[in-house]
Amino acid sequence: MIWKATLAFALLASLTLIGCNSQKASGYQPKPSKKAEVKPVEPGKEATLFPMAEGNQWTFEVEAAGRTDEITLKVISVSPMEGGIKARLEFTSGTQVIDKQAWEITSNGIFQLSAGNPEVTFSPRQTAVPFPIEVGKKFAWKGTALLPIGQAGPSSHKNEVQAWQLVDSGIGRVTALPIQTYAEFMAKVDGQDVPATMASTTYWSPGIGLVRYVQRIAVGNATSGQTLRLKSYVVK
């Protein structure tokens, strides 16, 4: 939704936005509610955290660098594969394609295979959500992918499945599973390699998909961030 620049998230790596050096992806705290209840996904229906059918789409409000924009993620195609499905998606801003992605969903989880425009293949594939879902589960990744700053290169990630919670979104308050990620990589700045980090939290909602994504990046002394918030969606 990656998108996630870790989903490689590299959900929005193509926007080349820079975030802050902290293992806490944000100070976001859902507003308390006495009426809504947390309803985790039912066992065996974990794939509904990212519904994959051709034509499914999600429109997000993006806040970054003092600006607010709107982008849309759309499923372009879905094909069967041994043990699951493979899907191709595109992020668009207006009529411009800003990011192309490939994903897999199997009984073992949701995985991102590539991101970018031009597209960069992740080696190995990155786990976005491991199945079965275990709150507190930690998992790691190390390899080559599209980095959060829009460059391709090696990075290492540490991830943790957080507790189910209610999340504020443009469609109201929804149950979501947060996946927290902390990444380290080297960024090219004026021809020099500079240590960089990224902290992000991706919120997945059963039957809806990605509802919120918070990313903070630090490259040397430069820090900034971005937040995606679901505004509307169409799921078949």
CSV table of C-alpha atoms in Angstrom, one decimal:
chain,number,residue,atom,x,y,z
A,1,MET,CA,0.0,0.0,0.0
A,2,ILE,CA,2.8,-0.5,0.8
A,3,TRP,CA,2.8,2.7,-0.7
A,4,LYS,CA,3.9,2.0,2.0
A,5,ALA,CA,7.3,2.9,1.1
A,6,THR,CA,7.7,-0.4,2.9
A,7,LEU,CA,4.7,-2.1,1.7
A,8,ALA,CA,7.5,-1.9,1.3
A,9,PHE,CA,4.9,-0.3,1.8
A,10,ALA,CA,6.5,1.9,-1.1
A,11,LEU,CA,3.0,3.0,-1.5
A,12,LEU,CA,4.0,6.6,-2.2
A,13,ALA,CA,7.7,6.4,-2.7
A,14,SER,CA,7.2,7.9,-6.1
A,15,LEU,CA,6.2,11.2,-4.5
A,16,THR,CA,9.8,11.4,-3.0
A,17,LEU,CA,8.7,12.8,0.4
A,18,ILE,CA,11.0,12.8,3.4
A,19,GLY,CA,10.0,11.9,7.0
A,20,CYS,CA,11.4,11.7,10.6
A,21,ASN,CA,13.8,9.5,12.5
A,22,SER,CA,11.6,7.7,15.1
A,23,GLN,CA,10.4,4.2,15.6
A,24,LYS,CA,7.0,5.6,16.4
A,25,ALA,CA,5.4,6.3,13.0
A,26,SER,CA,3.3,9.1,14.3
A,27,GLY,CA,1.5,10.7,17.3
A,28,TYR,CA,-1.8,9.6,15.8
A,29,GLN,CA,-4.3,8.5,18.4
A,30,PRO,CA,-7.8,7.4,17.4
A,31,LYS,CA,-10.6,9.5,19.1
A,32,PRO,CA,-12.4,7.5,21.8
A,33,SER,CA,-15.9,6.2,21.0
A,34,LYS,CA,-18.4,4.5,23.2
A,35,LYS,CA,-20.6,3.3,20.3
A,36,ALA,CA,-18.1,1.7,17.9
A,37,GLU,CA,-16.6,-1.7,18.6
A,38,VAL,CA,-13.4,-3.3,17.4
A,39,LYS,CA,-14.2,-6.3,15.2
A,40,PRO,CA,-11.1,-8.2,14.1
A,41,VAL,CA,-11.2,-10.2,10.8
A,42,GLU,CA,-12.6,-13.7,11.1
A,43,PRO,CA,-10.1,-16.5,10.8
A,44,GLY,CA,-9.8,-17.7,7.3
A,45,LYS,CA,-10.9,-14.3,5.9
A,46,GLU,CA,-7.6,-12.5,6.3
A,47,ALA,CA,-7.4,-11.8,2.6
A,48,THR,CA,-10.3,-9.4,2.9
A,49,LEU,CA,-7.7,-7.0,4.5
A,50,PHE,CA,-6.8,-6.1,0.9
A,51,PRO,CA,-9.7,-7.0,-1.4
A,52,MET,CA,-8.3,-7.9,-4.8
A,53,ALA,CA,-10.8,-7.8,-7.7
A,54,GLU,CA,-10.3,-6.0,-11.0
A,55,GLY,CA,-11.7,-2.5,-10.8
A,56,ASN,CA,-11.5,-2.2,-7.0
A,57,GLN,CA,-10.2,1.2,-6.1
A,58,TRP,CA,-9.4,3.4,-3.1
A,59,THR,CA,-9.2,7.2,-3.1
A,60,PHE,CA,-6.9,8.8,-0.4
A,61,GLU,CA,-6.3,12.3,0.9
A,62,VAL,CA,-2.5,12.8,1.2
A,63,GLU,CA,-1.0,15.3,3.6
A,64,ALA,CA,2.6,16.1,3.2
A,65,ALA,CA,4.9,19.2,3.3
A,66,GLY,CA,2.0,21.4,4.2
A,67,ARG,CA,0.0,20.3,1.1
A,68,THR,CA,-3.1,18.2,0.7
A,69,ASP,CA,-3.5,16.2,-2.5
A,70,GLU,CA,-5.7,13.3,-3.6
A,71,ILE,CA,-4.6,10.1,-5.2
A,72,THR,CA,-6.4,6.9,-6.3
A,73,LEU,CA,-5.2,3.3,-6.0
A,74,LYS,CA,-6.9,0.9,-8.5
A,75,VAL,CA,-6.6,-2.8,-9.2
A,76,ILE,CA,-5.8,-3.2,-12.9
A,77,SER,CA,-5.8,-7.0,-13.1
A,78,VAL,CA,-5.9,-10.1,-11.0
A,79,SER,CA,-4.7,-13.5,-12.1
A,80,PRO,CA,-4.6,-16.9,-10.3
A,81,MET,CA,-1.3,-18.4,-9.3
A,82,GLU,CA,-0.3,-21.6,-7.4
A,83,GLY,CA,-1.5,-21.1,-3.8
A,84,GLY,CA,-3.2,-17.7,-4.3
A,85,ILE,CA,-3.6,-14.7,-6.6
A,86,LYS,CA,-1.4,-12.1,-8.2
A,87,ALA,CA,-2.6,-8.5,-8.8
A,88,ARG,CA,-1.4,-5.4,-10.6
A,89,LEU,CA,-2.3,-2.0,-9.3
A,90,GLU,CA,-1.7,1.6,-10.2
A,91,PHE,CA,-1.7,4.9,-8.2
A,92,THR,CA,-2.9,7.9,-10.1
A,93,SER,CA,-3.0,11.6,-9.4
A,94,GLY,CA,-5.6,13.1,-11.8
A,95,THR,CA,-4.8,11.4,-15.1
A,96,GLN,CA,-1.1,10.7,-14.3
A,97,VAL,CA,0.1,7.3,-13.3
A,98,ILE,CA,2.6,7.9,-10.5
A,99,ASP,CA,3.2,4.4,-9.2
A,100,LYS,CA,2.8,0.8,-10.6
A,101,GLN,CA,2.7,-2.1,-8.2
A,102,ALA,CA,2.5,-5.9,-8.1
A,103,TRP,CA,1.1,-7.9,-5.2
A,104,GLU,CA,0.5,-11.5,-4.2
A,105,ILE,CA,-2.0,-12.9,-1.7
A,106,THR,CA,-1.6,-16.5,-0.5
A,107,SER,CA,-2.6,-18.5,2.6
A,108,ASN,CA,0.7,-17.2,4.1
A,109,GLY,CA,0.0,-13.5,3.8
A,110,ILE,CA,-0.2,-10.3,1.7
A,111,PHE,CA,3.1,-9.6,-0.2
A,112,GLN,CA,4.3,-6.7,-2.3
A,113,LEU,CA,6.5,-7.7,-5.3
A,114,SER,CA,7.2,-4.3,-6.9
A,115,ALA,CA,6.5,-0.5,-6.9
A,116,GLY,CA,7.5,2.6,-8.8
A,117,ASN,CA,7.2,4.2,-12.2
A,118,PRO,CA,9.4,2.9,-13.7
A,119,GLU,CA,8.7,-0.2,-11.7
A,120,VAL,CA,11.3,-1.7,-9.3
A,121,THR,CA,11.1,-5.4,-8.4
A,122,PHE,CA,11.5,-6.2,-4.7
A,123,SER,CA,14.1,-9.0,-4.0
A,124,PRO,CA,12.9,-10.9,-2.1
A,125,ARG,CA,9.2,-10.0,-2.0
A,126,GLN,CA,8.1,-8.0,1.0
A,127,THR,CA,5.5,-9.2,3.6
A,128,ALA,CA,2.9,-6.6,4.2
A,129,VAL,CA,0.6,-8.7,6.5
A,130,PRO,CA,1.6,-12.3,7.6
A,131,PHE,CA,-1.1,-14.9,8.0
A,132,PRO,CA,-2.4,-16.2,10.4
A,133,ILE,CA,-2.7,-12.8,12.1
A,134,GLU,CA,-0.9,-12.8,15.5
A,135,VAL,CA,-0.9,-9.6,17.4
A,136,GLY,CA,2.6,-8.9,18.7
A,137,LYS,CA,4.2,-11.0,15.9
A,138,LYS,CA,7.5,-9.5,14.7
A,139,PHE,CA,8.9,-10.2,11.2
A,140,ALA,CA,11.9,-8.8,9.3
A,141,TRP,CA,12.9,-8.2,5.7
A,142,LYS,CA,16.3,-7.4,4.1
A,143,GLY,CA,16.9,-7.0,0.4
A,144,THR,CA,16.6,-4.6,-2.5
A,145,ALA,CA,13.5,-2.5,-3.3
A,146,LEU,CA,12.2,0.9,-4.1
A,147,LEU,CA,13.3,3.1,-1.2
A,148,PRO,CA,10.9,5.6,0.5
A,149,ILE,CA,12.8,8.5,-1.2
A,150,GLY,CA,12.1,7.2,-4.7
A,151,GLN,CA,15.5,5.6,-5.3
A,152,ALA,CA,16.2,1.8,-5.7
A,153,GLY,CA,18.6,0.1,-3.4
A,154,PRO,CA,19.1,-2.2,-0.4
A,155,SER,CA,17.3,-1.7,2.9
A,156,SER,CA,16.4,-3.6,6.0
A,157,HIS,CA,13.0,-3.6,7.8
A,158,LYS,CA,11.7,-4.6,11.2
A,159,ASN,CA,8.0,-5.0,11.4
A,160,GLU,CA,5.4,-5.7,14.2
A,161,VAL,CA,1.7,-6.6,14.1
A,162,GLN,CA,0.0,-4.2,16.5
A,163,ALA,CA,-3.3,-4.7,18.3
A,164,TRP,CA,-6.6,-4.2,16.4
A,165,GLN,CA,-8.0,-0.7,17.0
A,166,LEU,CA,-10.7,1.7,15.8
A,167,VAL,CA,-9.2,4.2,13.2
A,168,ASP,CA,-10.6,7.5,12.1
A,169,SER,CA,-11.0,7.8,8.3
A,170,GLY,CA,-12.9,9.8,5.7
A,171,ILE,CA,-15.5,7.0,5.7
A,172,GLY,CA,-15.9,7.1,9.4
A,173,ARG,CA,-14.4,5.0,12.2
A,174,VAL,CA,-13.4,1.5,11.2
A,175,THR,CA,-11.7,-1.5,12.7
A,176,ALA,CA,-8.1,-1.8,11.5
A,177,LEU,CA,-5.0,-3.9,12.0
A,178,PRO,CA,-1.9,-1.7,12.3
A,179,ILE,CA,1.5,-3.0,10.9
A,180,GLN,CA,4.4,-0.9,12.2
A,181,THR,CA,7.6,-0.8,10.2
A,182,TYR,CA,11.1,0.6,10.9
A,183,ALA,CA,13.5,0.7,8.0
A,184,GLU,CA,17.2,1.6,7.5
A,185,PHE,CA,18.8,2.4,4.2
A,186,MET,CA,21.3,4.7,2.5
A,187,ALA,CA,20.2,7.6,0.4
A,188,LYS,CA,22.1,9.4,-2.4
A,189,VAL,CA,22.3,13.1,-1.7
A,190,ASP,CA,24.5,15.2,-4.0
A,191,GLY,CA,26.3,12.1,-5.0
A,192,GLN,CA,27.0,11.1,-1.4
A,193,ASP,CA,25.6,8.1,0.6
A,194,VAL,CA,23.7,9.4,3.6
A,195,PRO,CA,22.2,7.2,6.4
A,196,ALA,CA,18.4,7.3,6.4
A,197,THR,CA,15.6,5.8,8.3
A,198,MET,CA,11.8,5.4,7.9
A,199,ALA,CA,9.1,4.7,10.4
A,200,SER,CA,5.6,3.9,9.2
A,201,THR,CA,2.3,2.4,10.3
A,202,THR,CA,-0.1,0.9,7.8
A,203,TYR,CA,-3.7,0.3,8.9
A,204,TRP,CA,-5.7,-2.5,7.1
A,205,SER,CA,-9.5,-2.9,7.6
A,206,PRO,CA,-11.4,-6.1,6.8
A,207,GLY,CA,-13.5,-5.8,3.7
A,208,ILE,CA,-12.1,-2.4,2.9
A,209,GLY,CA,-8.3,-2.5,2.5
A,210,LEU,CA,-5.9,0.2,3.3
A,211,VAL,CA,-7.6,3.0,5.4
A,212,ARG,CA,-4.6,4.9,6.8
A,213,TYR,CA,-0.9,5.1,6.3
A,214,VAL,CA,1.5,7.3,8.3
A,215,GLN,CA,5.2,7.6,7.2
A,216,ARG,CA,8.1,9.5,8.7
A,217,ILE,CA,11.5,9.6,7.1
A,218,ALA,CA,14.9,11.1,8.1
A,219,VAL,CA,17.7,11.6,5.6
A,220,GLY,CA,20.7,13.0,7.4
A,221,ASN,CA,19.4,16.1,9.2
A,222,ALA,CA,16.3,16.5,6.9
A,223,THR,CA,13.0,15.2,8.3
A,224,SER,CA,9.4,15.2,7.2
A,225,GLY,CA,6.5,12.9,6.6
A,226,GLN,CA,3.2,12.1,4.9
A,227,THR,CA,-0.2,10.7,5.9
A,228,LEU,CA,-2.7,8.9,3.7
A,229,ARG,CA,-6.3,8.9,4.8
A,230,LEU,CA,-9.0,6.9,2.9
A,231,LYS,CA,-11.8,9.2,1.5
A,232,SER,CA,-13.8,6.7,-0.5
A,233,TYR,CA,-13.6,3.2,-2.0
A,234,VAL,CA,-15.2,0.7,-4.4
A,235,VAL,CA,-14.8,-3.0,-3.6
A,236,LYS,CA,-16.6,-5.8,-5.4
